[in-house]
Amino acid sequence: MTTPTSSPSPNEPGIRPLDGAVVAVAGAAGPAGRATLLRLAEAGATVVACDYDPARLAEAVDAARWAHGGATVTGETVDLLDLDATRAWADRIEKEFGRVDGLVHLVGGWRGGKTFADAPLADWDHLHDLLIRTAQHTSLAFHDALLRGGKGRYVLISAAGASRPTAGNAAYAAAKAAAEAWTLALADSFHKLGGEAGPSAAAAILVVKALVHDAMRAERPNAKFAGFTDVKELAEAITGLWDRPAREVNGTRQWLTPKP
């Protein structure tokens, strides 16, 4: 069993901002997940990743370990549509590492069309599970552990379309909006349980228009990707959520793209 150390101040010489922290990343195998694993490991965190694709997850975990020698980065496949399995994952992390300081929810996906009238309700069924149900399960599973850690952060990545849905994006925008509402309810729980001292944990939403990464730029060298957020920028914003007190972070929607 690994015995973690308490996190020292990031202002101490030679100390990284997340030394001693234990952060779980759900949906870690995609480009955003890879960037986030790398940045968290660089900041000193012990990182525990999960994804449904074991091969891609192993590649992402190995890349983070290779980039930051000595970093503790582990991964396992977890069915986040199974609440019991998600709770068991949270329990294993806390048992092995002694604490949980964050859950970064990067499970994503998109389905849409050209018109409202032609939108298949099957898209809603798919996105409900992918974007809402997984957020419900991770937040319920990690709620208590994030409070016990003393500096817990729950991070949801949302989309600008949740605030300004379009005809062809009804299911996607509605699912994102629902996931946001659920996360803000989690933030209210943290606030109420903190009492007069204020919350010891925080739930926050990072809002993007869309994400872009190096492979996309290589495939479309002439594209401008206006308003898109680079996955490295997203990873930096995620890591920065531990730099401020929980009361300043909790219940916030932080825009990484211009508001519509």
PDB file of C-alpha atoms in Angstrom:
ATOM      1  CA  MET A   1       0.000   0.000   0.000  1.00  0.00           C
ATOM      2  CA  THR A   2       1.358   3.419  -0.913  1.00  0.00           C
ATOM      3  CA  THR A   3       1.451   5.949   1.906  1.00  0.00           C
ATOM      4  CA  PRO A   4       0.961   9.423   0.451  1.00  0.00           C
ATOM      5  CA  THR A   5       2.478  12.520   1.906  1.00  0.00           C
ATOM      6  CA  SER A   6       0.563  15.680   2.627  1.00  0.00           C
ATOM      7  CA  SER A   7       0.822  18.266  -0.118  1.00  0.00           C
ATOM      8  CA  PRO A   8       3.350  20.984   0.657  1.00  0.00           C
ATOM      9  CA  SER A   9       2.950  24.556  -0.451  1.00  0.00           C
ATOM     10  CA  PRO A  10       3.652  25.084  -4.169  1.00  0.00           C
ATOM     11  CA  ASN A  11       5.812  28.045  -3.166  1.00  0.00           C
ATOM     12  CA  GLU A  12       8.391  25.869  -1.445  1.00  0.00           C
ATOM     13  CA  PRO A  13      11.597  25.445  -3.492  1.00  0.00           C
ATOM     14  CA  GLY A  14      11.591  22.361  -5.672  1.00  0.00           C
ATOM     15  CA  ILE A  15       8.039  21.462  -4.776  1.00  0.00           C
ATOM     16  CA  ARG A  16       5.522  20.756  -7.512  1.00  0.00           C
ATOM     17  CA  PRO A  17       1.972  22.069  -7.036  1.00  0.00           C
ATOM     18  CA  LEU A  18       0.282  18.653  -6.788  1.00  0.00           C
ATOM     19  CA  ASP A  19       2.943  16.706  -4.902  1.00  0.00           C
ATOM     20  CA  GLY A  20       1.123  14.285  -2.622  1.00  0.00           C
ATOM     21  CA  ALA A  21      -2.224  14.627  -4.401  1.00  0.00           C
ATOM     22  CA  VAL A  22      -4.120  11.651  -5.829  1.00  0.00           C
ATOM     23  CA  VAL A  23      -6.268  12.429  -8.863  1.00  0.00           C
ATOM     24  CA  ALA A  24      -8.557  10.084 -10.796  1.00  0.00           C
ATOM     25  CA  VAL A  25      -9.263  10.731 -14.478  1.00  0.00           C
ATOM     26  CA  ALA A  26     -12.335   9.169 -16.103  1.00  0.00           C
ATOM     27  CA  GLY A  27     -12.279   8.878 -19.885  1.00  0.00           C
ATOM     28  CA  ALA A  28      -8.512   9.139 -19.968  1.00  0.00           C
ATOM     29  CA  ALA A  29      -7.620   7.460 -23.267  1.00  0.00           C
ATOM     30  CA  GLY A  30      -8.573  10.239 -25.700  1.00  0.00           C
ATOM     31  CA  PRO A  31      -6.459  13.268 -26.657  1.00  0.00           C
ATOM     32  CA  ALA A  32      -7.792  15.374 -23.763  1.00  0.00           C
ATOM     33  CA  GLY A  33      -7.186  12.513 -21.372  1.00  0.00           C
ATOM     34  CA  ARG A  34      -3.634  12.022 -22.547  1.00  0.00           C
ATOM     35  CA  ALA A  35      -2.839  15.710 -22.155  1.00  0.00           C
ATOM     36  CA  THR A  36      -4.395  15.726 -18.699  1.00  0.00           C
ATOM     37  CA  LEU A  37      -2.483  12.657 -17.522  1.00  0.00           C
ATOM     38  CA  LEU A  38       0.748  14.257 -18.698  1.00  0.00           C
ATOM     39  CA  ARG A  39       0.070  17.601 -16.994  1.00  0.00           C
ATOM     40  CA  LEU A  40      -1.102  16.098 -13.710  1.00  0.00           C
ATOM     41  CA  ALA A  41       1.938  13.825 -13.588  1.00  0.00           C
ATOM     42  CA  GLU A  42       4.205  16.773 -14.349  1.00  0.00           C
ATOM     43  CA  ALA A  43       2.589  18.684 -11.466  1.00  0.00           C
ATOM     44  CA  GLY A  44       3.461  15.831  -9.118  1.00  0.00           C
ATOM     45  CA  ALA A  45       0.133  14.073  -8.697  1.00  0.00           C
ATOM     46  CA  THR A  46      -0.393  10.357  -8.410  1.00  0.00           C
ATOM     47  CA  VAL A  47      -2.760   9.760 -11.324  1.00  0.00           C
ATOM     48  CA  VAL A  48      -5.278   6.928 -11.563  1.00  0.00           C
ATOM     49  CA  ALA A  49      -6.869   6.688 -15.006  1.00  0.00           C
ATOM     50  CA  CYS A  50      -9.808   4.741 -16.357  1.00  0.00           C
ATOM     51  CA  ASP A  51     -11.366   4.194 -19.757  1.00  0.00           C
ATOM     52  CA  TYR A  52     -13.471   1.575 -21.520  1.00  0.00           C
ATOM     53  CA  ASP A  53     -10.741   0.874 -24.120  1.00  0.00           C
ATOM     54  CA  PRO A  54      -7.903  -1.035 -22.419  1.00  0.00           C
ATOM     55  CA  ALA A  55      -5.448  -0.773 -25.326  1.00  0.00           C
ATOM     56  CA  ARG A  56      -5.777   2.987 -25.733  1.00  0.00           C
ATOM     57  CA  LEU A  57      -5.725   3.446 -21.965  1.00  0.00           C
ATOM     58  CA  ALA A  58      -2.480   1.497 -21.655  1.00  0.00           C
ATOM     59  CA  GLU A  59      -0.903   3.701 -24.333  1.00  0.00           C
ATOM     60  CA  ALA A  60      -2.007   6.873 -22.527  1.00  0.00           C
ATOM     61  CA  VAL A  61      -0.729   5.660 -19.162  1.00  0.00           C
ATOM     62  CA  ASP A  62       2.607   4.539 -20.617  1.00  0.00           C
ATOM     63  CA  ALA A  63       3.049   7.895 -22.363  1.00  0.00           C
ATOM     64  CA  ALA A  64       2.549   9.791 -19.100  1.00  0.00           C
ATOM     65  CA  ARG A  65       4.937   7.502 -17.236  1.00  0.00           C
ATOM     66  CA  TRP A  66       7.554   7.804 -19.973  1.00  0.00           C
ATOM     67  CA  ALA A  67       7.314  11.587 -20.120  1.00  0.00           C
ATOM     68  CA  HIS A  68       7.682  11.971 -16.372  1.00  0.00           C
ATOM     69  CA  GLY A  69      10.046   9.372 -15.014  1.00  0.00           C
ATOM     70  CA  GLY A  70       9.160   8.365 -11.497  1.00  0.00           C
ATOM     71  CA  ALA A  71       5.548   9.506 -11.789  1.00  0.00           C
ATOM     72  CA  THR A  72       2.905   7.150 -10.454  1.00  0.00           C
ATOM     73  CA  VAL A  73       0.337   6.748 -13.234  1.00  0.00           C
ATOM     74  CA  THR A  74      -1.926   3.714 -13.262  1.00  0.00           C
ATOM     75  CA  GLY A  75      -4.949   2.694 -15.280  1.00  0.00           C
ATOM     76  CA  GLU A  76      -7.796   0.214 -15.324  1.00  0.00           C
ATOM     77  CA  THR A  77     -10.927  -0.380 -17.331  1.00  0.00           C
ATOM     78  CA  VAL A  78     -14.071   0.563 -15.405  1.00  0.00           C
ATOM     79  CA  ASP A  79     -17.688   0.400 -16.521  1.00  0.00           C
ATOM     80  CA  LEU A  80     -18.851   3.863 -15.475  1.00  0.00           C
ATOM     81  CA  LEU A  81     -22.418   2.937 -16.402  1.00  0.00           C
ATOM     82  CA  ASP A  82     -22.346   0.546 -13.454  1.00  0.00           C
ATOM     83  CA  LEU A  83     -22.655   2.515 -10.199  1.00  0.00           C
ATOM     84  CA  ASP A  84     -21.392  -0.354  -8.064  1.00  0.00           C
ATOM     85  CA  ALA A  85     -18.325  -0.770 -10.281  1.00  0.00           C
ATOM     86  CA  THR A  86     -17.664   2.978 -10.133  1.00  0.00           C
ATOM     87  CA  ARG A  87     -17.979   3.006  -6.341  1.00  0.00           C
ATOM     88  CA  ALA A  88     -15.602   0.049  -6.135  1.00  0.00           C
ATOM     89  CA  TRP A  89     -13.075   1.947  -8.269  1.00  0.00           C
ATOM     90  CA  ALA A  90     -13.249   4.960  -5.940  1.00  0.00           C
ATOM     91  CA  ASP A  91     -12.876   2.707  -2.908  1.00  0.00           C
ATOM     92  CA  ARG A  92      -9.842   0.946  -4.392  1.00  0.00           C
ATOM     93  CA  ILE A  93      -8.103   4.248  -5.058  1.00  0.00           C
ATOM     94  CA  GLU A  94      -8.648   5.522  -1.527  1.00  0.00           C
ATOM     95  CA  LYS A  95      -7.621   2.198   0.008  1.00  0.00           C
ATOM     96  CA  GLU A  96      -4.403   1.941  -2.028  1.00  0.00           C
ATOM     97  CA  PHE A  97      -3.253   5.555  -1.896  1.00  0.00           C
ATOM     98  CA  GLY A  98      -4.874   6.730   1.313  1.00  0.00           C
ATOM     99  CA  ARG A  99      -6.802   9.642  -0.180  1.00  0.00           C
ATOM    100  CA  VAL A 100      -8.536  11.023  -3.259  1.00  0.00           C
ATOM    101  CA  ASP A 101      -8.003  14.658  -4.198  1.00  0.00           C
ATOM    102  CA  GLY A 102      -9.742  14.836  -7.539  1.00  0.00           C
ATOM    103  CA  LEU A 103     -11.967  13.290 -10.148  1.00  0.00           C
ATOM    104  CA  VAL A 104     -11.628  14.722 -13.646  1.00  0.00           C
ATOM    105  CA  HIS A 105     -14.584  13.708 -15.798  1.00  0.00           C
ATOM    106  CA  LEU A 106     -13.468  13.594 -19.432  1.00  0.00           C
ATOM    107  CA  VAL A 107     -16.028  11.114 -20.735  1.00  0.00           C
ATOM    108  CA  GLY A 108     -17.321  12.704 -23.927  1.00  0.00           C
ATOM    109  CA  GLY A 109     -19.021  12.121 -27.221  1.00  0.00           C
ATOM    110  CA  TRP A 110     -21.196  13.868 -29.762  1.00  0.00           C
ATOM    111  CA  ARG A 111     -24.169  13.130 -31.941  1.00  0.00           C
ATOM    112  CA  GLY A 112     -26.116  15.660 -33.920  1.00  0.00           C
ATOM    113  CA  GLY A 113     -27.799  16.469 -37.207  1.00  0.00           C
ATOM    114  CA  LYS A 114     -28.898  19.305 -39.450  1.00  0.00           C
ATOM    115  CA  THR A 115     -32.487  19.871 -38.337  1.00  0.00           C
ATOM    116  CA  PHE A 116     -34.527  19.637 -35.161  1.00  0.00           C
ATOM    117  CA  ALA A 117     -37.335  17.651 -36.765  1.00  0.00           C
ATOM    118  CA  ASP A 118     -34.957  14.944 -37.991  1.00  0.00           C
ATOM    119  CA  ALA A 119     -33.160  14.467 -34.661  1.00  0.00           C
ATOM    120  CA  PRO A 120     -33.366  10.768 -33.712  1.00  0.00           C
ATOM    121  CA  LEU A 121     -34.240  10.197 -30.066  1.00  0.00           C
ATOM    122  CA  ALA A 122     -31.736   7.352 -30.127  1.00  0.00           C
ATOM    123  CA  ASP A 123     -29.096  10.092 -30.003  1.00  0.00           C
ATOM    124  CA  TRP A 124     -30.537  11.230 -26.679  1.00  0.00           C
ATOM    125  CA  ASP A 125     -30.453   7.691 -25.299  1.00  0.00           C
ATOM    126  CA  HIS A 126     -26.800   7.364 -26.269  1.00  0.00           C
ATOM    127  CA  LEU A 127     -25.751  10.777 -24.955  1.00  0.00           C
ATOM    128  CA  HIS A 128     -27.767  10.396 -21.774  1.00  0.00           C
ATOM    129  CA  ASP A 129     -25.662   7.405 -20.793  1.00  0.00           C
ATOM    130  CA  LEU A 130     -22.375   8.814 -22.061  1.00  0.00           C
ATOM    131  CA  LEU A 131     -22.586  12.389 -20.766  1.00  0.00           C
ATOM    132  CA  ILE A 132     -25.058  12.309 -17.883  1.00  0.00           C
ATOM    133  CA  ARG A 133     -25.118   8.851 -16.354  1.00  0.00           C
ATOM    134  CA  THR A 134     -21.340   8.592 -16.134  1.00  0.00           C
ATOM    135  CA  ALA A 135     -21.184  12.012 -14.433  1.00  0.00           C
ATOM    136  CA  GLN A 136     -23.851  10.928 -11.978  1.00  0.00           C
ATOM    137  CA  HIS A 137     -21.998   7.745 -11.135  1.00  0.00           C
ATOM    138  CA  THR A 138     -18.548   9.319 -10.739  1.00  0.00           C
ATOM    139  CA  SER A 139     -19.884  12.168  -8.598  1.00  0.00           C
ATOM    140  CA  LEU A 140     -21.828   9.819  -6.328  1.00  0.00           C
ATOM    141  CA  ALA A 141     -18.929   7.391  -6.062  1.00  0.00           C
ATOM    142  CA  PHE A 142     -16.280  10.018  -5.247  1.00  0.00           C
ATOM    143  CA  HIS A 143     -18.377  12.494  -3.210  1.00  0.00           C
ATOM    144  CA  ASP A 144     -17.339  11.337   0.257  1.00  0.00           C
ATOM    145  CA  ALA A 145     -13.718  10.603  -0.617  1.00  0.00           C
ATOM    146  CA  LEU A 146     -13.264  14.086  -2.094  1.00  0.00           C
ATOM    147  CA  LEU A 147     -14.542  15.576   1.166  1.00  0.00           C
ATOM    148  CA  ARG A 148     -12.239  13.385   3.243  1.00  0.00           C
ATOM    149  CA  GLY A 149      -9.213  14.394   1.166  1.00  0.00           C
ATOM    150  CA  GLY A 150      -9.510  17.992   2.310  1.00  0.00           C
ATOM    151  CA  LYS A 151      -8.781  19.559  -1.060  1.00  0.00           C
ATOM    152  CA  GLY A 152     -10.977  17.545  -3.409  1.00  0.00           C
ATOM    153  CA  ARG A 153     -11.906  18.775  -6.862  1.00  0.00           C
ATOM    154  CA  TYR A 154     -14.595  17.363  -9.162  1.00  0.00           C
ATOM    155  CA  VAL A 155     -14.126  18.666 -12.701  1.00  0.00           C
ATOM    156  CA  LEU A 156     -16.670  18.420 -15.504  1.00  0.00           C
ATOM    157  CA  ILE A 157     -15.865  19.443 -19.070  1.00  0.00           C
ATOM    158  CA  SER A 158     -18.867  21.011 -20.758  1.00  0.00           C
ATOM    159  CA  ALA A 159     -19.641  22.747 -24.038  1.00  0.00           C
ATOM    160  CA  ALA A 160     -20.719  26.253 -24.953  1.00  0.00           C
ATOM    161  CA  GLY A 161     -23.672  24.688 -26.758  1.00  0.00           C
ATOM    162  CA  ALA A 162     -25.259  23.841 -23.414  1.00  0.00           C
ATOM    163  CA  SER A 163     -25.961  27.543 -22.952  1.00  0.00           C
ATOM    164  CA  ARG A 164     -26.988  28.191 -26.539  1.00  0.00           C
ATOM    165  CA  PRO A 165     -28.436  25.023 -28.110  1.00  0.00           C
ATOM    166  CA  THR A 166     -28.979  24.842 -31.837  1.00  0.00           C
ATOM    167  CA  ALA A 167     -31.648  22.971 -33.791  1.00  0.00           C
ATOM    168  CA  GLY A 168     -29.326  20.199 -34.899  1.00  0.00           C
ATOM    169  CA  ASN A 169     -27.656  19.817 -31.498  1.00  0.00           C
ATOM    170  CA  ALA A 170     -30.727  19.391 -29.299  1.00  0.00           C
ATOM    171  CA  ALA A 171     -29.764  16.062 -27.732  1.00  0.00           C
ATOM    172  CA  TYR A 172     -26.117  17.003 -27.210  1.00  0.00           C
ATOM    173  CA  ALA A 173     -26.863  20.426 -25.742  1.00  0.00           C
ATOM    174  CA  ALA A 174     -29.572  19.051 -23.471  1.00  0.00           C
ATOM    175  CA  ALA A 175     -27.284  16.294 -22.193  1.00  0.00           C
ATOM    176  CA  LYS A 176     -24.470  18.737 -21.503  1.00  0.00           C
ATOM    177  CA  ALA A 177     -26.858  21.102 -19.714  1.00  0.00           C
ATOM    178  CA  ALA A 178     -28.140  18.257 -17.556  1.00  0.00           C
ATOM    179  CA  ALA A 179     -24.597  17.200 -16.650  1.00  0.00           C
ATOM    180  CA  GLU A 180     -23.833  20.795 -15.693  1.00  0.00           C
ATOM    181  CA  ALA A 181     -26.921  20.985 -13.474  1.00  0.00           C
ATOM    182  CA  TRP A 182     -25.929  17.749 -11.754  1.00  0.00           C
ATOM    183  CA  THR A 183     -22.417  19.068 -11.137  1.00  0.00           C
ATOM    184  CA  LEU A 184     -23.743  22.321  -9.684  1.00  0.00           C
ATOM    185  CA  ALA A 185     -25.929  20.258  -7.343  1.00  0.00           C
ATOM    186  CA  LEU A 186     -22.763  18.453  -6.247  1.00  0.00           C
ATOM    187  CA  ALA A 187     -21.192  21.862  -5.626  1.00  0.00           C
ATOM    188  CA  ASP A 188     -24.162  22.814  -3.457  1.00  0.00           C
ATOM    189  CA  SER A 189     -23.656  19.651  -1.432  1.00  0.00           C
ATOM    190  CA  PHE A 190     -20.008  20.573  -0.846  1.00  0.00           C
ATOM    191  CA  HIS A 191     -21.077  24.102   0.121  1.00  0.00           C
ATOM    192  CA  LYS A 192     -23.704  22.973   2.619  1.00  0.00           C
ATOM    193  CA  LEU A 193     -21.502  20.330   4.202  1.00  0.00           C
ATOM    194  CA  GLY A 194     -18.711  22.872   4.643  1.00  0.00           C
ATOM    195  CA  GLY A 195     -20.784  24.989   7.013  1.00  0.00           C
ATOM    196  CA  GLU A 196     -19.397  28.284   8.243  1.00  0.00           C
ATOM    197  CA  ALA A 197     -15.842  27.214   7.451  1.00  0.00           C
ATOM    198  CA  GLY A 198     -16.708  26.928   3.763  1.00  0.00           C
ATOM    199  CA  PRO A 199     -16.398  23.921   1.463  1.00  0.00           C
ATOM    200  CA  SER A 200     -13.366  21.667   1.772  1.00  0.00           C
ATOM    201  CA  ALA A 201     -14.021  20.273  -1.721  1.00  0.00           C
ATOM    202  CA  ALA A 202     -15.143  21.921  -4.933  1.00  0.00           C
ATOM    203  CA  ALA A 203     -17.046  20.978  -8.069  1.00  0.00           C
ATOM    204  CA  ALA A 204     -16.338  23.090 -11.138  1.00  0.00           C
ATOM    205  CA  ILE A 205     -17.258  23.159 -14.813  1.00  0.00           C
ATOM    206  CA  LEU A 206     -14.820  24.064 -17.583  1.00  0.00           C
ATOM    207  CA  VAL A 207     -16.628  25.213 -20.723  1.00  0.00           C
ATOM    208  CA  VAL A 208     -15.186  24.827 -24.221  1.00  0.00           C
ATOM    209  CA  LYS A 209     -16.566  25.317 -27.700  1.00  0.00           C
ATOM    210  CA  ALA A 210     -14.687  22.259 -28.921  1.00  0.00           C
ATOM    211  CA  LEU A 211     -11.273  20.723 -28.414  1.00  0.00           C
ATOM    212  CA  VAL A 212      -8.346  20.603 -30.798  1.00  0.00           C
ATOM    213  CA  HIS A 213      -5.076  18.695 -30.689  1.00  0.00           C
ATOM    214  CA  ASP A 214      -1.935  18.314 -32.787  1.00  0.00           C
ATOM    215  CA  ALA A 215      -3.238  15.436 -34.902  1.00  0.00           C
ATOM    216  CA  MET A 216      -6.293  17.479 -35.917  1.00  0.00           C
ATOM    217  CA  ARG A 217      -4.092  20.374 -36.975  1.00  0.00           C
ATOM    218  CA  ALA A 218      -1.885  18.021 -38.986  1.00  0.00           C
ATOM    219  CA  GLU A 219      -4.921  16.591 -40.774  1.00  0.00           C
ATOM    220  CA  ARG A 220      -6.344  20.050 -41.552  1.00  0.00           C
ATOM    221  CA  PRO A 221      -3.371  22.419 -41.781  1.00  0.00           C
ATOM    222  CA  ASN A 222      -5.453  25.256 -43.228  1.00  0.00           C
ATOM    223  CA  ALA A 223      -8.221  25.130 -40.657  1.00  0.00           C
ATOM    224  CA  LYS A 224      -8.413  27.966 -38.130  1.00  0.00           C
ATOM    225  CA  PHE A 225     -10.281  26.078 -35.376  1.00  0.00           C
ATOM    226  CA  ALA A 226     -11.644  29.425 -34.175  1.00  0.00           C
ATOM    227  CA  GLY A 227     -12.682  29.376 -30.547  1.00  0.00           C
ATOM    228  CA  PHE A 228     -11.418  25.830 -30.022  1.00  0.00           C
ATOM    229  CA  THR A 229      -9.449  24.980 -26.881  1.00  0.00           C
ATOM    230  CA  ASP A 230      -6.217  23.054 -27.240  1.00  0.00           C
ATOM    231  CA  VAL A 231      -6.150  19.928 -25.083  1.00  0.00           C
ATOM    232  CA  LYS A 232      -2.915  21.151 -23.482  1.00  0.00           C
ATOM    233  CA  GLU A 233      -4.645  24.386 -22.480  1.00  0.00           C
ATOM    234  CA  LEU A 234      -7.513  22.355 -21.038  1.00  0.00           C
ATOM    235  CA  ALA A 235      -5.084  20.219 -19.048  1.00  0.00           C
ATOM    236  CA  GLU A 236      -3.428  23.361 -17.684  1.00  0.00           C
ATOM    237  CA  ALA A 237      -6.807  24.770 -16.615  1.00  0.00           C
ATOM    238  CA  ILE A 238      -7.708  21.500 -14.907  1.00  0.00           C
ATOM    239  CA  THR A 239      -4.460  21.427 -12.951  1.00  0.00           C
ATOM    240  CA  GLY A 240      -4.904  25.061 -11.974  1.00  0.00           C
ATOM    241  CA  LEU A 241      -8.132  24.318 -10.109  1.00  0.00           C
ATOM    242  CA  TRP A 242      -6.053  23.219  -7.119  1.00  0.00           C
ATOM    243  CA  ASP A 243      -4.242  26.575  -6.990  1.00  0.00           C
ATOM    244  CA  ARG A 244      -7.189  28.426  -5.448  1.00  0.00           C
ATOM    245  CA  PRO A 245      -9.229  27.761  -2.298  1.00  0.00           C
ATOM    246  CA  ALA A 246     -12.237  25.493  -2.678  1.00  0.00           C
ATOM    247  CA  ARG A 247     -14.656  28.327  -1.880  1.00  0.00           C
ATOM    248  CA  GLU A 248     -13.410  30.253  -4.942  1.00  0.00           C
ATOM    249  CA  VAL A 249     -13.693  27.264  -7.272  1.00  0.00           C
ATOM    250  CA  ASN A 250     -16.842  25.554  -6.042  1.00  0.00           C
ATOM    251  CA  GLY A 251     -19.921  25.969  -8.218  1.00  0.00           C
ATOM    252  CA  THR A 252     -18.153  27.942 -10.933  1.00  0.00           C
ATOM    253  CA  ARG A 253     -18.482  27.704 -14.712  1.00  0.00           C
ATOM    254  CA  GLN A 254     -15.139  28.730 -16.163  1.00  0.00           C
ATOM    255  CA  TRP A 255     -15.070  29.605 -19.841  1.00  0.00           C
ATOM    256  CA  LEU A 256     -12.064  28.567 -21.917  1.00  0.00           C
ATOM    257  CA  THR A 257     -13.669  29.996 -25.048  1.00  0.00           C
ATOM    258  CA  PRO A 258     -15.477  33.310 -25.654  1.00  0.00           C
ATOM    259  CA  LYS A 259     -19.040  33.237 -24.347  1.00  0.00           C
ATOM    260  CA  PRO A 260     -21.650  32.995 -27.127  1.00  0.00           C
TER     261      PRO A 260
END
